[in-house]
């Protein structure tokens, strides 16, 4: 049986609750802090809703929803924690203030991971007493199902802290990807953002609807990417010679102005196209029902991915 570790979760919005669900499902004790009214009730409701999905994926022998407790201060939450996961809103000064409080009260060797999707760790760790244990630990929604977590160290993050974090996140069935250099937006979000910008252009120019753009990914590239990602997919496009032939034959096309690197202006007209398109596509299906369908799909898909890539390189 894996050692039970005490984990602190600061901020219990969508991402924070996702972390809590994953930590509990992997048998750990979670101490949560969120000053928002009704935070604990919302978190426990989320845990109840997603627990069946977690059980389908497989929970730890000692997993229990009862190992969650809320406390009234950051100090109480972090003082005995092995790892602290910060998930407050994406405002730089707010995150720095919260991390300063965590740094003040946490044990000196505790790992501090920020779920920030775009702020660089060097910015977050500046001025802290123990900046060497602070890093970005950026997950993807829904955190309780999707395994990728991007670990990004700042200028003062120690290799020991990064290695300890990598080991821990791997122990809760995640795929920790250690990013070699810190950049705004990290890696996966930058890749998704490029596709999102192009999709907005196609909708804005009247080439496709939002539903048609989604279909192009669902029934085309998305199916391949779920198994191999963009590079290995193109490696196959080169035939027996793989990427070498692919670049020779199709490389010159990269200079053709097919795509638009700049995002389109988010006008009221474009906003309405996107909003109305999504609402029309969803129809009478509620957000809760869409989330349930997504979770059922991801549970099945993750099993399939594991069948084909049982020994991932990350």
mmCIF file of N, CA and C in Angstrom, residues 10 52 117 122 138 147 160 199 203 224 228-229 274 285 292:
data_model
loop_
_atom_site.group_PDB
_atom_site.id
_atom_site.type_symbol
_atom_site.label_atom_id
_atom_site.label_comp_id
_atom_site.label_asym_id
_atom_site.label_seq_id
_atom_site.Cartn_x
_atom_site.Cartn_y
_atom_site.Cartn_z
ATOM 1 N N UNK A 10 -4.949 24.809 -2.203
ATOM 2 C CA UNK A 10 -5.329 26.199 -1.930
ATOM 3 C C UNK A 10 -6.088 26.733 -3.132
ATOM 4 N N UNK A 52 -17.500 7.916 -9.321
ATOM 5 C CA UNK A 52 -17.748 6.707 -10.107
ATOM 6 C C UNK A 52 -16.794 6.628 -11.295
ATOM 7 N N UNK A 117 -1.704 28.547 -15.717
ATOM 8 C CA UNK A 117 -1.648 28.128 -17.111
ATOM 9 C C UNK A 117 -0.735 29.010 -17.950
ATOM 10 N N UNK A 122 9.541 31.745 -12.443
ATOM 11 C CA UNK A 122 10.500 32.716 -11.897
ATOM 12 C C UNK A 122 9.783 33.946 -11.368
ATOM 13 N N UNK A 138 1.198 22.410 -13.852
ATOM 14 C CA UNK A 138 0.010 22.802 -14.609
ATOM 15 C C UNK A 138 -0.714 21.584 -15.163
ATOM 16 N N UNK A 147 -4.152 12.834 -17.545
ATOM 17 C CA UNK A 147 -2.919 12.546 -16.804
ATOM 18 C C UNK A 147 -1.785 13.552 -16.963
ATOM 19 N N UNK A 160 16.401 18.911 -7.247
ATOM 20 C CA UNK A 160 15.883 17.954 -6.270
ATOM 21 C C UNK A 160 14.363 18.108 -6.109
ATOM 22 N N UNK A 199 -9.020 28.279 -35.757
ATOM 23 C CA UNK A 199 -10.449 27.945 -35.764
ATOM 24 C C UNK A 199 -11.303 29.212 -35.711
ATOM 25 N N UNK A 203 -14.124 30.480 -38.547
ATOM 26 C CA UNK A 203 -15.498 30.835 -38.208
ATOM 27 C C UNK A 203 -15.769 32.290 -38.576
ATOM 28 N N UNK A 224 -6.189 10.877 -34.629
ATOM 29 C CA UNK A 224 -4.784 10.493 -34.766
ATOM 30 C C UNK A 224 -3.952 11.047 -33.617
ATOM 31 N N UNK A 228 -0.983 9.363 -31.332
ATOM 32 C CA UNK A 228 0.422 9.589 -31.679
ATOM 33 C C UNK A 228 0.914 11.021 -31.540
ATOM 34 N N UNK A 229 0.024 12.001 -31.494
ATOM 35 C CA UNK A 229 0.500 13.371 -31.457
ATOM 36 C C UNK A 229 0.912 13.847 -32.852
ATOM 37 N N UNK A 274 -19.597 32.545 -32.319
ATOM 38 C CA UNK A 274 -19.036 31.456 -31.516
ATOM 39 C C UNK A 274 -20.034 30.997 -30.456
ATOM 40 N N UNK A 285 -28.733 19.692 -24.539
ATOM 41 C CA UNK A 285 -27.837 19.007 -23.607
ATOM 42 C C UNK A 285 -27.205 20.016 -22.659
ATOM 43 N N UNK A 292 -20.602 14.798 -18.245
ATOM 44 C CA UNK A 292 -20.738 13.356 -18.015
ATOM 45 C C UNK A 292 -20.366 12.553 -19.254
#
